């Protein structure tokens, strides 16, 4: 449960900084099957390198007082958020 909760929190922080879009890879995927929730998923449930760069830019923009820089373009086109 802690691992799944941590991944869900990271995913939602990703939305807070990157916007509403989802990706076909990594932790920003819209749907997680059972294979994505376990410990064995490892790096498959991490931010991609493009998302990592976008997160860094978004945090820097917020730090520099430029909130318009928060919506980075490192994800695939926005899809409805699946809950």
PDB file of N, CA and C in Angstrom:
ATOM      1  N   UNK A   1       0.812  -1.207   0.000  1.00  0.00           N
ATOM      2  CA  UNK A   1       0.000   0.000   0.000  1.00  0.00           C
ATOM      3  C   UNK A   1       0.856   1.274   0.000  1.00  0.00           C
ATOM      4  N   UNK A   2       1.940   1.346   0.794  1.00  0.00           N
ATOM      5  CA  UNK A   2       2.747   2.578   0.768  1.00  0.00           C
ATOM      6  C   UNK A   2       3.342   2.881  -0.606  1.00  0.00           C
ATOM      7  N   UNK A   3       3.785   1.847  -1.317  1.00  0.00           N
ATOM      8  CA  UNK A   3       4.367   2.046  -2.647  1.00  0.00           C
ATOM      9  C   UNK A   3       3.320   2.590  -3.615  1.00  0.00           C
ATOM     10  N   UNK A   4       2.120   2.014  -3.593  1.00  0.00           N
ATOM     11  CA  UNK A   4       1.043   2.463  -4.474  1.00  0.00           C
ATOM     12  C   UNK A   4       0.648   3.900  -4.135  1.00  0.00           C
ATOM     13  N   UNK A   5       0.551   4.212  -2.864  1.00  0.00           N
ATOM     14  CA  UNK A   5       0.187   5.565  -2.448  1.00  0.00           C
ATOM     15  C   UNK A   5       1.263   6.572  -2.868  1.00  0.00           C
ATOM     16  N   UNK A   6       2.511   6.208  -2.712  1.00  0.00           N
ATOM     17  CA  UNK A   6       3.600   7.092  -3.126  1.00  0.00           C
ATOM     18  C   UNK A   6       3.569   7.377  -4.618  1.00  0.00           C
ATOM     19  N   UNK A   7       3.280   6.350  -5.406  1.00  0.00           N
ATOM     20  CA  UNK A   7       3.193   6.541  -6.853  1.00  0.00           C
ATOM     21  C   UNK A   7       2.007   7.428  -7.223  1.00  0.00           C
ATOM     22  N   UNK A   8       0.893   7.235  -6.534  1.00  0.00           N
ATOM     23  CA  UNK A   8      -0.291   8.065  -6.811  1.00  0.00           C
ATOM     24  C   UNK A   8      -0.015   9.528  -6.462  1.00  0.00           C
ATOM     25  N   UNK A   9       0.679   9.763  -5.356  1.00  0.00           N
ATOM     26  CA  UNK A   9       1.020  11.134  -4.967  1.00  0.00           C
ATOM     27  C   UNK A   9       1.970  11.754  -5.990  1.00  0.00           C
ATOM     28  N   UNK A  10       2.973  10.997  -6.426  1.00  0.00           N
ATOM     29  CA  UNK A  10       3.904  11.514  -7.439  1.00  0.00           C
ATOM     30  C   UNK A  10       3.163  11.836  -8.730  1.00  0.00           C
ATOM     31  N   UNK A  11       2.232  10.982  -9.131  1.00  0.00           N
ATOM     32  CA  UNK A  11       1.435  11.212 -10.338  1.00  0.00           C
ATOM     33  C   UNK A  11       0.657  12.518 -10.212  1.00  0.00           C
ATOM     34  N   UNK A  12       0.017  12.734  -9.084  1.00  0.00           N
ATOM     35  CA  UNK A  12      -0.775  13.952  -8.896  1.00  0.00           C
ATOM     36  C   UNK A  12       0.102  15.199  -8.797  1.00  0.00           C
ATOM     37  N   UNK A  13       1.278  15.086  -8.185  1.00  0.00           N
ATOM     38  CA  UNK A  13       2.214  16.211  -8.204  1.00  0.00           C
ATOM     39  C   UNK A  13       2.634  16.514  -9.637  1.00  0.00           C
ATOM     40  N   UNK A  14       2.787  15.470 -10.441  1.00  0.00           N
ATOM     41  CA  UNK A  14       3.091  15.661 -11.862  1.00  0.00           C
ATOM     42  C   UNK A  14       2.019  16.504 -12.534  1.00  0.00           C
ATOM     43  N   UNK A  15       0.754  16.218 -12.227  1.00  0.00           N
ATOM     44  CA  UNK A  15      -0.327  17.036 -12.791  1.00  0.00           C
ATOM     45  C   UNK A  15      -0.247  18.476 -12.297  1.00  0.00           C
ATOM     46  N   UNK A  16       0.076  18.657 -11.041  1.00  0.00           N
ATOM     47  CA  UNK A  16       0.151  20.014 -10.486  1.00  0.00           C
ATOM     48  C   UNK A  16       1.202  20.845 -11.211  1.00  0.00           C
ATOM     49  N   UNK A  17       2.281  20.211 -11.632  1.00  0.00           N
ATOM     50  CA  UNK A  17       3.371  20.939 -12.276  1.00  0.00           C
ATOM     51  C   UNK A  17       3.360  20.857 -13.799  1.00  0.00           C
ATOM     52  N   UNK A  18       2.864  19.747 -14.357  1.00  0.00           N
ATOM     53  CA  UNK A  18       2.931  19.544 -15.800  1.00  0.00           C
ATOM     54  C   UNK A  18       1.602  19.755 -16.509  1.00  0.00           C
ATOM     55  N   UNK A  19       0.531  19.820 -15.768  1.00  0.00           N
ATOM     56  CA  UNK A  19      -0.780  20.001 -16.383  1.00  0.00           C
ATOM     57  C   UNK A  19      -1.567  18.702 -16.429  1.00  0.00           C
ATOM     58  N   UNK A  20      -2.707  18.711 -17.102  1.00  0.00           N
ATOM     59  CA  UNK A  20      -3.637  17.576 -17.045  1.00  0.00           C
ATOM     60  C   UNK A  20      -3.305  16.396 -17.954  1.00  0.00           C
ATOM     61  N   UNK A  21      -2.281  16.492 -18.763  1.00  0.00           N
ATOM     62  CA  UNK A  21      -1.995  15.436 -19.729  1.00  0.00           C
ATOM     63  C   UNK A  21      -1.487  14.154 -19.112  1.00  0.00           C
ATOM     64  N   UNK A  22      -1.585  13.089 -19.885  1.00  0.00           N
ATOM     65  CA  UNK A  22      -1.063  11.793 -19.503  1.00  0.00           C
ATOM     66  C   UNK A  22      -0.057  11.337 -20.549  1.00  0.00           C
ATOM     67  N   UNK A  23       0.656  10.284 -20.236  1.00  0.00           N
ATOM     68  CA  UNK A  23       1.684   9.747 -21.111  1.00  0.00           C
ATOM     69  C   UNK A  23       1.451   8.255 -21.309  1.00  0.00           C
ATOM     70  N   UNK A  24       2.007   7.712 -22.358  1.00  0.00           N
ATOM     71  CA  UNK A  24       1.916   6.264 -22.576  1.00  0.00           C
ATOM     72  C   UNK A  24       3.009   5.521 -21.808  1.00  0.00           C
ATOM     73  N   UNK A  25       3.917   6.267 -21.181  1.00  0.00           N
ATOM     74  CA  UNK A  25       5.026   5.666 -20.441  1.00  0.00           C
ATOM     75  C   UNK A  25       5.156   6.313 -19.073  1.00  0.00           C
ATOM     76  N   UNK A  26       5.738   5.570 -18.160  1.00  0.00           N
ATOM     77  CA  UNK A  26       6.078   6.115 -16.858  1.00  0.00           C
ATOM     78  C   UNK A  26       4.899   6.341 -15.934  1.00  0.00           C
ATOM     79  N   UNK A  27       5.170   7.085 -14.903  1.00  0.00           N
ATOM     80  CA  UNK A  27       4.200   7.282 -13.830  1.00  0.00           C
ATOM     81  C   UNK A  27       3.018   8.149 -14.250  1.00  0.00           C
ATOM     82  N   UNK A  28       3.134   8.864 -15.357  1.00  0.00           N
ATOM     83  CA  UNK A  28       2.033   9.725 -15.802  1.00  0.00           C
ATOM     84  C   UNK A  28       1.056   9.012 -16.745  1.00  0.00           C
ATOM     85  N   UNK A  29       1.077   7.687 -16.765  1.00  0.00           N
ATOM     86  CA  UNK A  29       0.091   6.923 -17.528  1.00  0.00           C
ATOM     87  C   UNK A  29      -1.289   7.120 -16.898  1.00  0.00           C
ATOM     88  N   UNK A  30      -2.345   7.142 -17.689  1.00  0.00           N
ATOM     89  CA  UNK A  30      -3.672   7.376 -17.118  1.00  0.00           C
ATOM     90  C   UNK A  30      -4.239   6.181 -16.361  1.00  0.00           C
ATOM     91  N   UNK A  31      -3.887   4.980 -16.765  1.00  0.00           N
ATOM     92  CA  UNK A  31      -4.413   3.772 -16.122  1.00  0.00           C
ATOM     93  C   UNK A  31      -3.270   2.889 -15.668  1.00  0.00           C
ATOM     94  N   UNK A  32      -3.395   2.343 -14.477  1.00  0.00           N
ATOM     95  CA  UNK A  32      -2.381   1.446 -13.942  1.00  0.00           C
ATOM     96  C   UNK A  32      -3.007   0.084 -13.699  1.00  0.00           C
ATOM     97  N   UNK A  33      -2.507  -0.925 -14.366  1.00  0.00           N
ATOM     98  CA  UNK A  33      -2.955  -2.287 -14.103  1.00  0.00           C
ATOM     99  C   UNK A  33      -2.201  -2.852 -12.902  1.00  0.00           C
ATOM    100  N   UNK A  34      -2.559  -4.043 -12.505  1.00  0.00           N
ATOM    101  CA  UNK A  34      -1.923  -4.674 -11.353  1.00  0.00           C
ATOM    102  C   UNK A  34      -0.411  -4.786 -11.481  1.00  0.00           C
ATOM    103  N   UNK A  35       0.063  -5.010 -12.711  1.00  0.00           N
ATOM    104  CA  UNK A  35       1.516  -5.135 -12.914  1.00  0.00           C
ATOM    105  C   UNK A  35       2.260  -3.825 -12.673  1.00  0.00           C
ATOM    106  N   UNK A  36       1.555  -2.703 -12.704  1.00  0.00           N
ATOM    107  CA  UNK A  36       2.193  -1.401 -12.496  1.00  0.00           C
ATOM    108  C   UNK A  36       2.209  -0.998 -11.021  1.00  0.00           C
ATOM    109  N   UNK A  37       1.477  -1.721 -10.192  1.00  0.00           N
ATOM    110  CA  UNK A  37       1.336  -1.319  -8.796  1.00  0.00           C
ATOM    111  C   UNK A  37       2.338  -1.992  -7.873  1.00  0.00           C
ATOM    112  N   UNK A  38       2.902  -3.097  -8.275  1.00  0.00           N
ATOM    113  CA  UNK A  38       3.800  -3.841  -7.407  1.00  0.00           C
ATOM    114  C   UNK A  38       5.228  -3.332  -7.431  1.00  0.00           C
ATOM    115  N   UNK A  39       6.023  -3.869  -6.535  1.00  0.00           N
ATOM    116  CA  UNK A  39       7.423  -3.493  -6.420  1.00  0.00           C
ATOM    117  C   UNK A  39       8.187  -3.786  -7.703  1.00  0.00           C
ATOM    118  N   UNK A  40       7.822  -4.852  -8.406  1.00  0.00           N
ATOM    119  CA  UNK A  40       8.534  -5.261  -9.617  1.00  0.00           C
ATOM    120  C   UNK A  40       8.418  -4.232 -10.741  1.00  0.00           C
ATOM    121  N   UNK A  41       7.435  -3.343 -10.688  1.00  0.00           N
ATOM    122  CA  UNK A  41       7.268  -2.329 -11.736  1.00  0.00           C
ATOM    123  C   UNK A  41       8.464  -1.382 -11.774  1.00  0.00           C
ATOM    124  N   UNK A  42       9.086  -1.158 -10.645  1.00  0.00           N
ATOM    125  CA  UNK A  42      10.308  -0.364 -10.547  1.00  0.00           C
ATOM    126  C   UNK A  42      10.318   0.897 -11.381  1.00  0.00           C
ATOM    127  N   UNK A  43      11.286   0.996 -12.294  1.00  0.00           N
ATOM    128  CA  UNK A  43      11.471   2.200 -13.100  1.00  0.00           C
ATOM    129  C   UNK A  43      10.364   2.435 -14.119  1.00  0.00           C
ATOM    130  N   UNK A  44       9.543   1.429 -14.380  1.00  0.00           N
ATOM    131  CA  UNK A  44       8.429   1.618 -15.309  1.00  0.00           C
ATOM    132  C   UNK A  44       7.414   2.602 -14.736  1.00  0.00           C
ATOM    133  N   UNK A  45       7.465   2.813 -13.430  1.00  0.00           N
ATOM    134  CA  UNK A  45       6.542   3.734 -12.783  1.00  0.00           C
ATOM    135  C   UNK A  45       7.298   4.934 -12.213  1.00  0.00           C
ATOM    136  N   UNK A  46       8.159   5.476 -13.029  1.00  0.00           N
ATOM    137  CA  UNK A  46       8.905   6.683 -12.682  1.00  0.00           C
ATOM    138  C   UNK A  46       8.605   7.731 -13.746  1.00  0.00           C
ATOM    139  N   UNK A  47       9.025   8.955 -13.499  1.00  0.00           N
ATOM    140  CA  UNK A  47       8.894   9.987 -14.529  1.00  0.00           C
ATOM    141  C   UNK A  47       9.876   9.676 -15.646  1.00  0.00           C
ATOM    142  N   UNK A  48       9.474   9.912 -16.888  1.00  0.00           N
ATOM    143  CA  UNK A  48      10.384   9.732 -18.017  1.00  0.00           C
ATOM    144  C   UNK A  48      11.424  10.849 -17.980  1.00  0.00           C
ATOM    145  N   UNK A  49      12.487  10.720 -18.755  1.00  0.00           N
ATOM    146  CA  UNK A  49      13.526  11.757 -18.759  1.00  0.00           C
ATOM    147  C   UNK A  49      12.967  13.096 -19.252  1.00  0.00           C
ATOM    148  N   UNK A  50      12.057  13.078 -20.226  1.00  0.00           N
ATOM    149  CA  UNK A  50      11.437  14.323 -20.689  1.00  0.00           C
ATOM    150  C   UNK A  50      10.584  14.949 -19.584  1.00  0.00           C
ATOM    151  N   UNK A  51       9.857  14.119 -18.857  1.00  0.00           N
ATOM    152  CA  UNK A  51       9.034  14.632 -17.754  1.00  0.00           C
ATOM    153  C   UNK A  51       9.915  15.180 -16.641  1.00  0.00           C
ATOM    154  N   UNK A  52      11.029  14.528 -16.374  1.00  0.00           N
ATOM    155  CA  UNK A  52      11.955  15.024 -15.351  1.00  0.00           C
ATOM    156  C   UNK A  52      12.450  16.423 -15.709  1.00  0.00           C
ATOM    157  N   UNK A  53      12.840  16.614 -16.977  1.00  0.00           N
ATOM    158  CA  UNK A  53      13.300  17.942 -17.411  1.00  0.00           C
ATOM    159  C   UNK A  53      12.171  18.973 -17.294  1.00  0.00           C
ATOM    160  N   UNK A  54      10.964  18.592 -17.694  1.00  0.00           N
ATOM    161  CA  UNK A  54       9.821  19.505 -17.616  1.00  0.00           C
ATOM    162  C   UNK A  54       9.504  19.848 -16.166  1.00  0.00           C
ATOM    163  N   UNK A  55       9.612  18.878 -15.278  1.00  0.00           N
ATOM    164  CA  UNK A  55       9.384  19.144 -13.853  1.00  0.00           C
ATOM    165  C   UNK A  55      10.421  20.129 -13.319  1.00  0.00           C
ATOM    166  N   UNK A  56      11.677  19.933 -13.702  1.00  0.00           N
ATOM    167  CA  UNK A  56      12.730  20.850 -13.260  1.00  0.00           C
ATOM    168  C   UNK A  56      12.451  22.269 -13.745  1.00  0.00           C
ATOM    169  N   UNK A  57      12.038  22.403 -15.009  1.00  0.00           N
ATOM    170  CA  UNK A  57      11.726  23.725 -15.547  1.00  0.00           C
ATOM    171  C   UNK A  57      10.512  24.337 -14.843  1.00  0.00           C
ATOM    172  N   UNK A  58       9.522  23.511 -14.542  1.00  0.00           N
ATOM    173  CA  UNK A  58       8.319  24.009 -13.872  1.00  0.00           C
ATOM    174  C   UNK A  58       8.639  24.492 -12.462  1.00  0.00           C
ATOM    175  N   UNK A  59       9.460  23.745 -11.749  1.00  0.00           N
ATOM    176  CA  UNK A  59       9.845  24.153 -10.394  1.00  0.00           C
ATOM    177  C   UNK A  59      10.673  25.429 -10.454  1.00  0.00           C
ATOM    178  N   UNK A  60      11.594  25.509 -11.415  1.00  0.00           N
ATOM    179  CA  UNK A  60      12.402  26.729 -11.570  1.00  0.00           C
ATOM    180  C   UNK A  60      11.510  27.918 -11.904  1.00  0.00           C
ATOM    181  N   UNK A  61      10.525  27.726 -12.782  1.00  0.00           N
ATOM    182  CA  UNK A  61       9.616  28.815 -13.141  1.00  0.00           C
ATOM    183  C   UNK A  61       8.844  29.288 -11.919  1.00  0.00           C
ATOM    184  N   UNK A  62       8.388  28.343 -11.112  1.00  0.00           N
ATOM    185  CA  UNK A  62       7.650  28.728  -9.898  1.00  0.00           C
ATOM    186  C   UNK A  62       8.580  29.467  -8.941  1.00  0.00           C
ATOM    187  N   UNK A  63       9.785  28.985  -8.801  1.00  0.00           N
ATOM    188  CA  UNK A  63      10.755  29.639  -7.919  1.00  0.00           C
ATOM    189  C   UNK A  63      11.065  31.054  -8.390  1.00  0.00           C
ATOM    190  N   UNK A  64      11.137  31.225  -9.716  1.00  0.00           N
ATOM    191  CA  UNK A  64      11.447  32.538 -10.294  1.00  0.00           C
ATOM    192  C   UNK A  64      10.221  33.440 -10.388  1.00  0.00           C
ATOM    193  N   UNK A  65       9.065  32.955  -9.904  1.00  0.00           N
ATOM    194  CA  UNK A  65       7.856  33.775  -9.910  1.00  0.00           C
ATOM    195  C   UNK A  65       7.172  33.853 -11.255  1.00  0.00           C
ATOM    196  N   UNK A  66       7.307  32.822 -12.064  1.00  0.00           N
ATOM    197  CA  UNK A  66       6.684  32.803 -13.397  1.00  0.00           C
ATOM    198  C   UNK A  66       5.699  31.636 -13.474  1.00  0.00           C
ATOM    199  N   UNK A  67       4.519  31.777 -12.872  1.00  0.00           N
ATOM    200  CA  UNK A  67       3.589  30.654 -12.849  1.00  0.00           C
ATOM    201  C   UNK A  67       3.144  30.182 -14.230  1.00  0.00           C
ATOM    202  N   UNK A  68       3.216  31.030 -15.242  1.00  0.00           N
ATOM    203  CA  UNK A  68       2.823  30.585 -16.577  1.00  0.00           C
ATOM    204  C   UNK A  68       3.766  29.515 -17.101  1.00  0.00           C
ATOM    205  N   UNK A  69       4.944  29.413 -16.516  1.00  0.00           N
ATOM    206  CA  UNK A  69       5.905  28.397 -16.936  1.00  0.00           C
ATOM    207  C   UNK A  69       5.629  27.035 -16.348  1.00  0.00           C
ATOM    208  N   UNK A  70       4.587  26.906 -15.542  1.00  0.00           N
ATOM    209  CA  UNK A  70       4.323  25.634 -14.894  1.00  0.00           C
ATOM    210  C   UNK A  70       3.790  24.573 -15.838  1.00  0.00           C
ATOM    211  N   UNK A  71       3.058  24.948 -16.844  1.00  0.00           N
ATOM    212  CA  UNK A  71       2.464  23.966 -17.742  1.00  0.00           C
ATOM    213  C   UNK A  71       3.486  23.577 -18.800  1.00  0.00           C
ATOM    214  N   UNK A  72       4.288  22.598 -18.485  1.00  0.00           N
ATOM    215  CA  UNK A  72       5.321  22.143 -19.402  1.00  0.00           C
ATOM    216  C   UNK A  72       4.705  21.255 -20.482  1.00  0.00           C
ATOM    217  N   UNK A  73       5.428  21.104 -21.562  1.00  0.00           N
ATOM    218  CA  UNK A  73       4.899  20.385 -22.710  1.00  0.00           C
ATOM    219  C   UNK A  73       5.629  19.059 -22.921  1.00  0.00           C
ATOM    220  N   UNK A  74       5.862  18.317 -21.841  1.00  0.00           N
ATOM    221  CA  UNK A  74       6.619  17.074 -21.947  1.00  0.00           C
ATOM    222  C   UNK A  74       5.722  15.850 -21.918  1.00  0.00           C
ATOM    223  N   UNK A  75       4.452  16.042 -22.066  1.00  0.00           N
ATOM    224  CA  UNK A  75       3.532  14.915 -22.039  1.00  0.00           C
ATOM    225  C   UNK A  75       2.787  14.842 -23.362  1.00  0.00           C
ATOM    226  N   UNK A  76       2.125  13.750 -23.535  1.00  0.00           N
ATOM    227  CA  UNK A  76       1.295  13.573 -24.715  1.00  0.00           C
ATOM    228  C   UNK A  76       0.049  14.423 -24.544  1.00  0.00           C
ATOM    229  N   UNK A  77      -0.716  14.644 -25.606  1.00  0.00           N
ATOM    230  CA  UNK A  77      -1.921  15.474 -25.488  1.00  0.00           C
ATOM    231  C   UNK A  77      -2.824  15.020 -24.353  1.00  0.00           C
ATOM    232  N   UNK A  78      -3.456  15.975 -23.732  1.00  0.00           N
ATOM    233  CA  UNK A  78      -4.278  15.700 -22.561  1.00  0.00           C
ATOM    234  C   UNK A  78      -5.407  14.730 -22.884  1.00  0.00           C
ATOM    235  N   UNK A  79      -5.593  13.805 -21.974  1.00  0.00           N
ATOM    236  CA  UNK A  79      -6.715  12.873 -22.053  1.00  0.00           C
ATOM    237  C   UNK A  79      -7.521  13.051 -20.770  1.00  0.00           C
ATOM    238  N   UNK A  80      -8.785  12.709 -20.791  1.00  0.00           N
ATOM    239  CA  UNK A  80      -9.560  12.832 -19.555  1.00  0.00           C
ATOM    240  C   UNK A  80      -8.902  12.049 -18.439  1.00  0.00           C
ATOM    241  N   UNK A  81      -8.895  12.613 -17.269  1.00  0.00           N
ATOM    242  CA  UNK A  81      -8.268  11.956 -16.125  1.00  0.00           C
ATOM    243  C   UNK A  81      -9.140  10.785 -15.684  1.00  0.00           C
ATOM    244  N   UNK A  82      -8.555   9.627 -15.695  1.00  0.00           N
ATOM    245  CA  UNK A  82      -9.270   8.405 -15.313  1.00  0.00           C
ATOM    246  C   UNK A  82      -9.124   8.212 -13.810  1.00  0.00           C
ATOM    247  N   UNK A  83     -10.177   8.009 -13.141  1.00  0.00           N
ATOM    248  CA  UNK A  83     -10.146   7.745 -11.697  1.00  0.00           C
ATOM    249  C   UNK A  83     -10.764   6.405 -11.401  1.00  0.00           C
TER     250      UNK A  83
END
